Amino acid sequence: MSDPPDRASDGRRVRADGGTGVDHLAVVGAGTMGSGIAQLALQQGLRVTLRDVEDGLVREGHMTVEKGLESAETGGYVDDAGALLDRLETTTEVAALADADAAVEAVVEDLDVKKQVFRDLETTLGDDALLCTNTSSLSVTEIASAVGDPERVVGTHFFNPPVKMRLLEIVRGHRTSERTVARAEALGDALDRETVLVEDVPGFATSRLGVALGMEAARMVQEGVASAEDIDTAMRLGYNFPMGPLELGDQVGWDVRVDVGEYLAEELGREVYRPPQNVKRMVRAGDYGRKTGRGFYGYDDGDGNDRGNDDE
């Protein structure tokens, strides 16, 4: 087992290599994923500006980060949550992102919304700033088509919750340069994530497999094959999964899973991705999973935050 990382006086992780060239990270979208990415970056020593379109959303994101840092301090992962929170700026203004070295977009899984975010980032950030999308399934190539220099755009797919999930799936778009891929990998290293590199195909590697498994598990519940609890227990104990597919769907959010599943079914022409009726009914009822307090399971700690790119 390796020695724990050194800590600065304010609780920041001190990297042996002295950093990666990204000192200031902009995160666009203050929902579950955006606030989680912001917290992760703060814990790894970066300065963060978190932006959303409304003051209320920004306040909610700030409170989520604050709560997360306090929990990390209680768990002994950081020494001074308050000092780290001082490195967070929140804003509704695009101009406040101007001096960021890199930006991660974590807004809703809507192609038009994401394209507009990237147009704003291109005109606001410096020419050398790294532009990343946290999409879990949409085409990085198509998102990058919104900017004049698509070579600087790359997919950086974080997983929920970002502070706990070690994987960072880096997605190379059709025009993404090798330098941009290398910089994204360096960002992943700075954030203490393990990276994998995949090509820009629908669902990439992780969502393509994860959504298929989750939708099939939900269909099995609908068909009466077994209960949600027994399906999840079978996968945990029989296949050594740390979490069953229905538990994971509750964690991710079935609203997100439905959107991704429909997209993959259309793009790949495979019905295995199509959401079954029981999942559609849950989503129509607002039972998205943990974040709303009910999915296939009930939760007492639902945070009520049902917006943002809350993907895997």
PDB file of N, CA, C and O in Angstrom, residues 89-134:
ATOM      1  N   GLU A  89     -15.152  29.884  -6.157  1.00  0.00           N
ATOM      2  CA  GLU A  89     -15.949  31.047  -6.551  1.00  0.00           C
ATOM      3  C   GLU A  89     -17.165  30.542  -7.312  1.00  0.00           C
ATOM      4  O   GLU A  89     -17.055  29.616  -8.132  1.00  0.00           O
ATOM      5  N   THR A  90     -18.320  31.104  -7.043  1.00  0.00           N
ATOM      6  CA  THR A  90     -19.524  30.749  -7.786  1.00  0.00           C
ATOM      7  C   THR A  90     -20.038  31.973  -8.516  1.00  0.00           C
ATOM      8  O   THR A  90     -19.877  33.110  -8.054  1.00  0.00           O
ATOM      9  N   THR A  91     -20.678  31.741  -9.656  1.00  0.00           N
ATOM     10  CA  THR A  91     -21.076  32.859 -10.497  1.00  0.00           C
ATOM     11  C   THR A  91     -22.167  32.447 -11.470  1.00  0.00           C
ATOM     12  O   THR A  91     -22.339  31.259 -11.765  1.00  0.00           O
ATOM     13  N   THR A  92     -22.885  33.436 -11.973  1.00  0.00           N
ATOM     14  CA  THR A  92     -23.779  33.231 -13.107  1.00  0.00           C
ATOM     15  C   THR A  92     -23.211  33.854 -14.378  1.00  0.00           C
ATOM     16  O   THR A  92     -23.814  33.742 -15.451  1.00  0.00           O
ATOM     17  N   GLU A  93     -22.057  34.498 -14.263  1.00  0.00           N
ATOM     18  CA  GLU A  93     -21.474  35.236 -15.384  1.00  0.00           C
ATOM     19  C   GLU A  93     -20.419  34.411 -16.107  1.00  0.00           C
ATOM     20  O   GLU A  93     -19.469  33.915 -15.485  1.00  0.00           O
ATOM     21  N   VAL A  94     -20.542  34.281 -17.414  1.00  0.00           N
ATOM     22  CA  VAL A  94     -19.540  33.568 -18.209  1.00  0.00           C
ATOM     23  C   VAL A  94     -18.188  34.256 -18.112  1.00  0.00           C
ATOM     24  O   VAL A  94     -17.137  33.610 -18.066  1.00  0.00           O
ATOM     25  N   ALA A  95     -18.187  35.582 -18.050  1.00  0.00           N
ATOM     26  CA  ALA A  95     -16.933  36.345 -18.021  1.00  0.00           C
ATOM     27  C   ALA A  95     -16.066  35.985 -16.823  1.00  0.00           C
ATOM     28  O   ALA A  95     -14.834  36.130 -16.883  1.00  0.00           O
ATOM     29  N   ALA A  96     -16.667  35.497 -15.736  1.00  0.00           N
ATOM     30  CA  ALA A  96     -15.904  35.149 -14.540  1.00  0.00           C
ATOM     31  C   ALA A  96     -15.017  33.934 -14.757  1.00  0.00           C
ATOM     32  O   ALA A  96     -14.147  33.644 -13.933  1.00  0.00           O
ATOM     33  N   LEU A  97     -15.201  33.232 -15.874  1.00  0.00           N
ATOM     34  CA  LEU A  97     -14.403  32.042 -16.174  1.00  0.00           C
ATOM     35  C   LEU A  97     -13.169  32.370 -17.005  1.00  0.00           C
ATOM     36  O   LEU A  97     -12.380  31.471 -17.329  1.00  0.00           O
ATOM     37  N   ALA A  98     -12.962  33.612 -17.322  1.00  0.00           N
ATOM     38  CA  ALA A  98     -11.996  34.006 -18.353  1.00  0.00           C
ATOM     39  C   ALA A  98     -10.575  33.523 -18.108  1.00  0.00           C
ATOM     40  O   ALA A  98      -9.866  33.175 -19.054  1.00  0.00           O
ATOM     41  N   ASP A  99     -10.122  33.490 -16.847  1.00  0.00           N
ATOM     42  CA  ASP A  99      -8.720  33.130 -16.614  1.00  0.00           C
ATOM     43  C   ASP A  99      -8.537  31.667 -16.227  1.00  0.00           C
ATOM     44  O   ASP A  99      -7.473  31.263 -15.779  1.00  0.00           O
ATOM     45  N   ALA A 100      -9.551  30.844 -16.436  1.00  0.00           N
ATOM     46  CA  ALA A 100      -9.421  29.417 -16.138  1.00  0.00           C
ATOM     47  C   ALA A 100      -8.486  28.747 -17.135  1.00  0.00           C
ATOM     48  O   ALA A 100      -8.460  29.084 -18.323  1.00  0.00           O
ATOM     49  N   ASP A 101      -7.722  27.771 -16.643  1.00  0.00           N
ATOM     50  CA  ASP A 101      -6.814  27.005 -17.506  1.00  0.00           C
ATOM     51  C   ASP A 101      -7.546  25.886 -18.239  1.00  0.00           C
ATOM     52  O   ASP A 101      -7.079  25.418 -19.282  1.00  0.00           O
ATOM     53  N   ALA A 102      -8.655  25.444 -17.676  1.00  0.00           N
ATOM     54  CA  ALA A 102      -9.458  24.378 -18.273  1.00  0.00           C
ATOM     55  C   ALA A 102     -10.891  24.543 -17.811  1.00  0.00           C
ATOM     56  O   ALA A 102     -11.152  25.126 -16.755  1.00  0.00           O
ATOM     57  N   ALA A 103     -11.817  24.022 -18.605  1.00  0.00           N
ATOM     58  CA  ALA A 103     -13.232  24.065 -18.241  1.00  0.00           C
ATOM     59  C   ALA A 103     -13.843  22.692 -18.450  1.00  0.00           C
ATOM     60  O   ALA A 103     -13.545  22.015 -19.440  1.00  0.00           O
ATOM     61  N   VAL A 104     -14.689  22.297 -17.500  1.00  0.00           N
ATOM     62  CA  VAL A 104     -15.463  21.061 -17.632  1.00  0.00           C
ATOM     63  C   VAL A 104     -16.936  21.435 -17.679  1.00  0.00           C
ATOM     64  O   VAL A 104     -17.448  22.055 -16.743  1.00  0.00           O
ATOM     65  N   GLU A 105     -17.595  21.091 -18.763  1.00  0.00           N
ATOM     66  CA  GLU A 105     -19.037  21.317 -18.898  1.00  0.00           C
ATOM     67  C   GLU A 105     -19.778  20.129 -18.298  1.00  0.00           C
ATOM     68  O   GLU A 105     -19.493  18.971 -18.644  1.00  0.00           O
ATOM     69  N   ALA A 106     -20.728  20.420 -17.385  1.00  0.00           N
ATOM     70  CA  ALA A 106     -21.505  19.365 -16.724  1.00  0.00           C
ATOM     71  C   ALA A 106     -22.966  19.779 -16.636  1.00  0.00           C
ATOM     72  O   ALA A 106     -23.571  19.748 -15.570  1.00  0.00           O
ATOM     73  N   VAL A 107     -23.526  20.186 -17.775  1.00  0.00           N
ATOM     74  CA  VAL A 107     -24.923  20.608 -17.819  1.00  0.00           C
ATOM     75  C   VAL A 107     -25.787  19.438 -18.280  1.00  0.00           C
ATOM     76  O   VAL A 107     -25.302  18.314 -18.437  1.00  0.00           O
ATOM     77  N   VAL A 108     -27.079  19.700 -18.492  1.00  0.00           N
ATOM     78  CA  VAL A 108     -28.011  18.641 -18.870  1.00  0.00           C
ATOM     79  C   VAL A 108     -27.580  17.989 -20.182  1.00  0.00           C
ATOM     80  O   VAL A 108     -26.906  18.602 -21.016  1.00  0.00           O
ATOM     81  N   GLU A 109     -28.016  16.713 -20.355  1.00  0.00           N
ATOM     82  CA  GLU A 109     -27.662  15.965 -21.557  1.00  0.00           C
ATOM     83  C   GLU A 109     -28.540  16.407 -22.733  1.00  0.00           C
ATOM     84  O   GLU A 109     -29.387  15.655 -23.219  1.00  0.00           O
ATOM     85  N   ASP A 110     -28.330  17.623 -23.170  1.00  0.00           N
ATOM     86  CA  ASP A 110     -29.055  18.223 -24.280  1.00  0.00           C
ATOM     87  C   ASP A 110     -28.012  18.816 -25.216  1.00  0.00           C
ATOM     88  O   ASP A 110     -27.257  19.709 -24.828  1.00  0.00           O
ATOM     89  N   LEU A 111     -27.987  18.318 -26.441  1.00  0.00           N
ATOM     90  CA  LEU A 111     -26.929  18.701 -27.372  1.00  0.00           C
ATOM     91  C   LEU A 111     -26.913  20.195 -27.645  1.00  0.00           C
ATOM     92  O   LEU A 111     -25.840  20.821 -27.666  1.00  0.00           O
ATOM     93  N   ASP A 112     -28.063  20.808 -27.830  1.00  0.00           N
ATOM     94  CA  ASP A 112     -28.111  22.239 -28.128  1.00  0.00           C
ATOM     95  C   ASP A 112     -27.607  23.065 -26.950  1.00  0.00           C
ATOM     96  O   ASP A 112     -26.895  24.058 -27.137  1.00  0.00           O
ATOM     97  N   VAL A 113     -27.986  22.664 -25.733  1.00  0.00           N
ATOM     98  CA  VAL A 113     -27.516  23.379 -24.542  1.00  0.00           C
ATOM     99  C   VAL A 113     -26.002  23.274 -24.435  1.00  0.00           C
ATOM    100  O   VAL A 113     -25.305  24.262 -24.175  1.00  0.00           O
ATOM    101  N   LYS A 114     -25.477  22.082 -24.636  1.00  0.00           N
ATOM    102  CA  LYS A 114     -24.029  21.883 -24.535  1.00  0.00           C
ATOM    103  C   LYS A 114     -23.278  22.691 -25.602  1.00  0.00           C
ATOM    104  O   LYS A 114     -22.236  23.302 -25.327  1.00  0.00           O
ATOM    105  N   LYS A 115     -23.811  22.713 -26.809  1.00  0.00           N
ATOM    106  CA  LYS A 115     -23.151  23.478 -27.872  1.00  0.00           C
ATOM    107  C   LYS A 115     -23.062  24.962 -27.509  1.00  0.00           C
ATOM    108  O   LYS A 115     -22.035  25.613 -27.742  1.00  0.00           O
ATOM    109  N   GLN A 116     -24.139  25.500 -26.947  1.00  0.00           N
ATOM    110  CA  GLN A 116     -24.112  26.907 -26.558  1.00  0.00           C
ATOM    111  C   GLN A 116     -23.087  27.157 -25.463  1.00  0.00           C
ATOM    112  O   GLN A 116     -22.385  28.179 -25.463  1.00  0.00           O
ATOM    113  N   VAL A 117     -22.987  26.227 -24.517  1.00  0.00           N
ATOM    114  CA  VAL A 117     -21.966  26.359 -23.469  1.00  0.00           C
ATOM    115  C   VAL A 117     -20.582  26.436 -24.091  1.00  0.00           C
ATOM    116  O   VAL A 117     -19.761  27.291 -23.706  1.00  0.00           O
ATOM    117  N   PHE A 118     -20.310  25.602 -25.073  1.00  0.00           N
ATOM    118  CA  PHE A 118     -18.979  25.597 -25.674  1.00  0.00           C
ATOM    119  C   PHE A 118     -18.725  26.837 -26.526  1.00  0.00           C
ATOM    120  O   PHE A 118     -17.584  27.315 -26.608  1.00  0.00           O
ATOM    121  N   ARG A 119     -19.762  27.373 -27.151  1.00  0.00           N
ATOM    122  CA  ARG A 119     -19.576  28.644 -27.848  1.00  0.00           C
ATOM    123  C   ARG A 119     -19.178  29.735 -26.860  1.00  0.00           C
ATOM    124  O   ARG A 119     -18.282  30.548 -27.131  1.00  0.00           O
ATOM    125  N   ASP A 120     -19.854  29.755 -25.710  1.00  0.00           N
ATOM    126  CA  ASP A 120     -19.530  30.742 -24.682  1.00  0.00           C
ATOM    127  C   ASP A 120     -18.112  30.553 -24.150  1.00  0.00           C
ATOM    128  O   ASP A 120     -17.369  31.521 -23.946  1.00  0.00           O
ATOM    129  N   LEU A 121     -17.728  29.300 -23.914  1.00  0.00           N
ATOM    130  CA  LEU A 121     -16.393  29.028 -23.382  1.00  0.00           C
ATOM    131  C   LEU A 121     -15.315  29.443 -24.380  1.00  0.00           C
ATOM    132  O   LEU A 121     -14.296  30.019 -24.000  1.00  0.00           O
ATOM    133  N   GLU A 122     -15.539  29.158 -25.659  1.00  0.00           N
ATOM    134  CA  GLU A 122     -14.523  29.484 -26.661  1.00  0.00           C
ATOM    135  C   GLU A 122     -14.280  30.986 -26.746  1.00  0.00           C
ATOM    136  O   GLU A 122     -13.140  31.437 -26.903  1.00  0.00           O
ATOM    137  N   THR A 123     -15.344  31.771 -26.606  1.00  0.00           N
ATOM    138  CA  THR A 123     -15.186  33.218 -26.727  1.00  0.00           C
ATOM    139  C   THR A 123     -14.729  33.877 -25.428  1.00  0.00           C
ATOM    140  O   THR A 123     -14.358  35.044 -25.432  1.00  0.00           O
ATOM    141  N   THR A 124     -14.740  33.110 -24.328  1.00  0.00           N
ATOM    142  CA  THR A 124     -14.413  33.692 -23.025  1.00  0.00           C
ATOM    143  C   THR A 124     -13.043  33.270 -22.523  1.00  0.00           C
ATOM    144  O   THR A 124     -12.276  34.095 -22.011  1.00  0.00           O
ATOM    145  N   LEU A 125     -12.718  31.987 -22.635  1.00  0.00           N
ATOM    146  CA  LEU A 125     -11.444  31.485 -22.126  1.00  0.00           C
ATOM    147  C   LEU A 125     -10.315  31.752 -23.111  1.00  0.00           C
ATOM    148  O   LEU A 125     -10.554  32.020 -24.292  1.00  0.00           O
ATOM    149  N   GLY A 126      -9.099  31.641 -22.635  1.00  0.00           N
ATOM    150  CA  GLY A 126      -7.941  31.832 -23.489  1.00  0.00           C
ATOM    151  C   GLY A 126      -7.851  30.780 -24.575  1.00  0.00           C
ATOM    152  O   GLY A 126      -8.433  29.693 -24.478  1.00  0.00           O
ATOM    153  N   ASP A 127      -7.096  31.098 -25.629  1.00  0.00           N
ATOM    154  CA  ASP A 127      -6.990  30.207 -26.782  1.00  0.00           C
ATOM    155  C   ASP A 127      -6.397  28.852 -26.434  1.00  0.00           C
ATOM    156  O   ASP A 127      -6.610  27.874 -27.160  1.00  0.00           O
ATOM    157  N   ASP A 128      -5.632  28.777 -25.347  1.00  0.00           N
ATOM    158  CA  ASP A 128      -4.962  27.530 -24.986  1.00  0.00           C
ATOM    159  C   ASP A 128      -5.698  26.762 -23.895  1.00  0.00           C
ATOM    160  O   ASP A 128      -5.229  25.721 -23.434  1.00  0.00           O
ATOM    161  N   ALA A 129      -6.849  27.244 -23.462  1.00  0.00           N
ATOM    162  CA  ALA A 129      -7.581  26.568 -22.397  1.00  0.00           C
ATOM    163  C   ALA A 129      -8.152  25.243 -22.904  1.00  0.00           C
ATOM    164  O   ALA A 129      -8.620  25.135 -24.034  1.00  0.00           O
ATOM    165  N   LEU A 130      -8.096  24.239 -22.048  1.00  0.00           N
ATOM    166  CA  LEU A 130      -8.632  22.925 -22.356  1.00  0.00           C
ATOM    167  C   LEU A 130     -10.149  22.952 -22.176  1.00  0.00           C
ATOM    168  O   LEU A 130     -10.649  23.410 -21.152  1.00  0.00           O
ATOM    169  N   LEU A 131     -10.895  22.447 -23.169  1.00  0.00           N
ATOM    170  CA  LEU A 131     -12.354  22.457 -23.128  1.00  0.00           C
ATOM    171  C   LEU A 131     -12.860  21.021 -23.051  1.00  0.00           C
ATOM    172  O   LEU A 131     -12.653  20.234 -23.972  1.00  0.00           O
ATOM    173  N   CYS A 132     -13.520  20.690 -21.953  1.00  0.00           N
ATOM    174  CA  CYS A 132     -13.940  19.310 -21.676  1.00  0.00           C
ATOM    175  C   CYS A 132     -15.455  19.227 -21.523  1.00  0.00           C
ATOM    176  O   CYS A 132     -16.071  20.109 -20.934  1.00  0.00           O
ATOM    177  N   THR A 133     -16.027  18.130 -22.012  1.00  0.00           N
ATOM    178  CA  THR A 133     -17.439  17.858 -21.777  1.00  0.00           C
ATOM    179  C   THR A 133     -17.575  16.600 -20.933  1.00  0.00           C
ATOM    180  O   THR A 133     -16.890  15.599 -21.167  1.00  0.00           O
ATOM    181  N   ASN A 134     -18.474  16.659 -19.956  1.00  0.00           N
ATOM    182  CA  ASN A 134     -18.722  15.518 -19.081  1.00  0.00           C
ATOM    183  C   ASN A 134     -19.876  14.648 -19.585  1.00  0.00           C
ATOM    184  O   ASN A 134     -20.412  13.828 -18.847  1.00  0.00           O
TER     185      ASN A 134
END
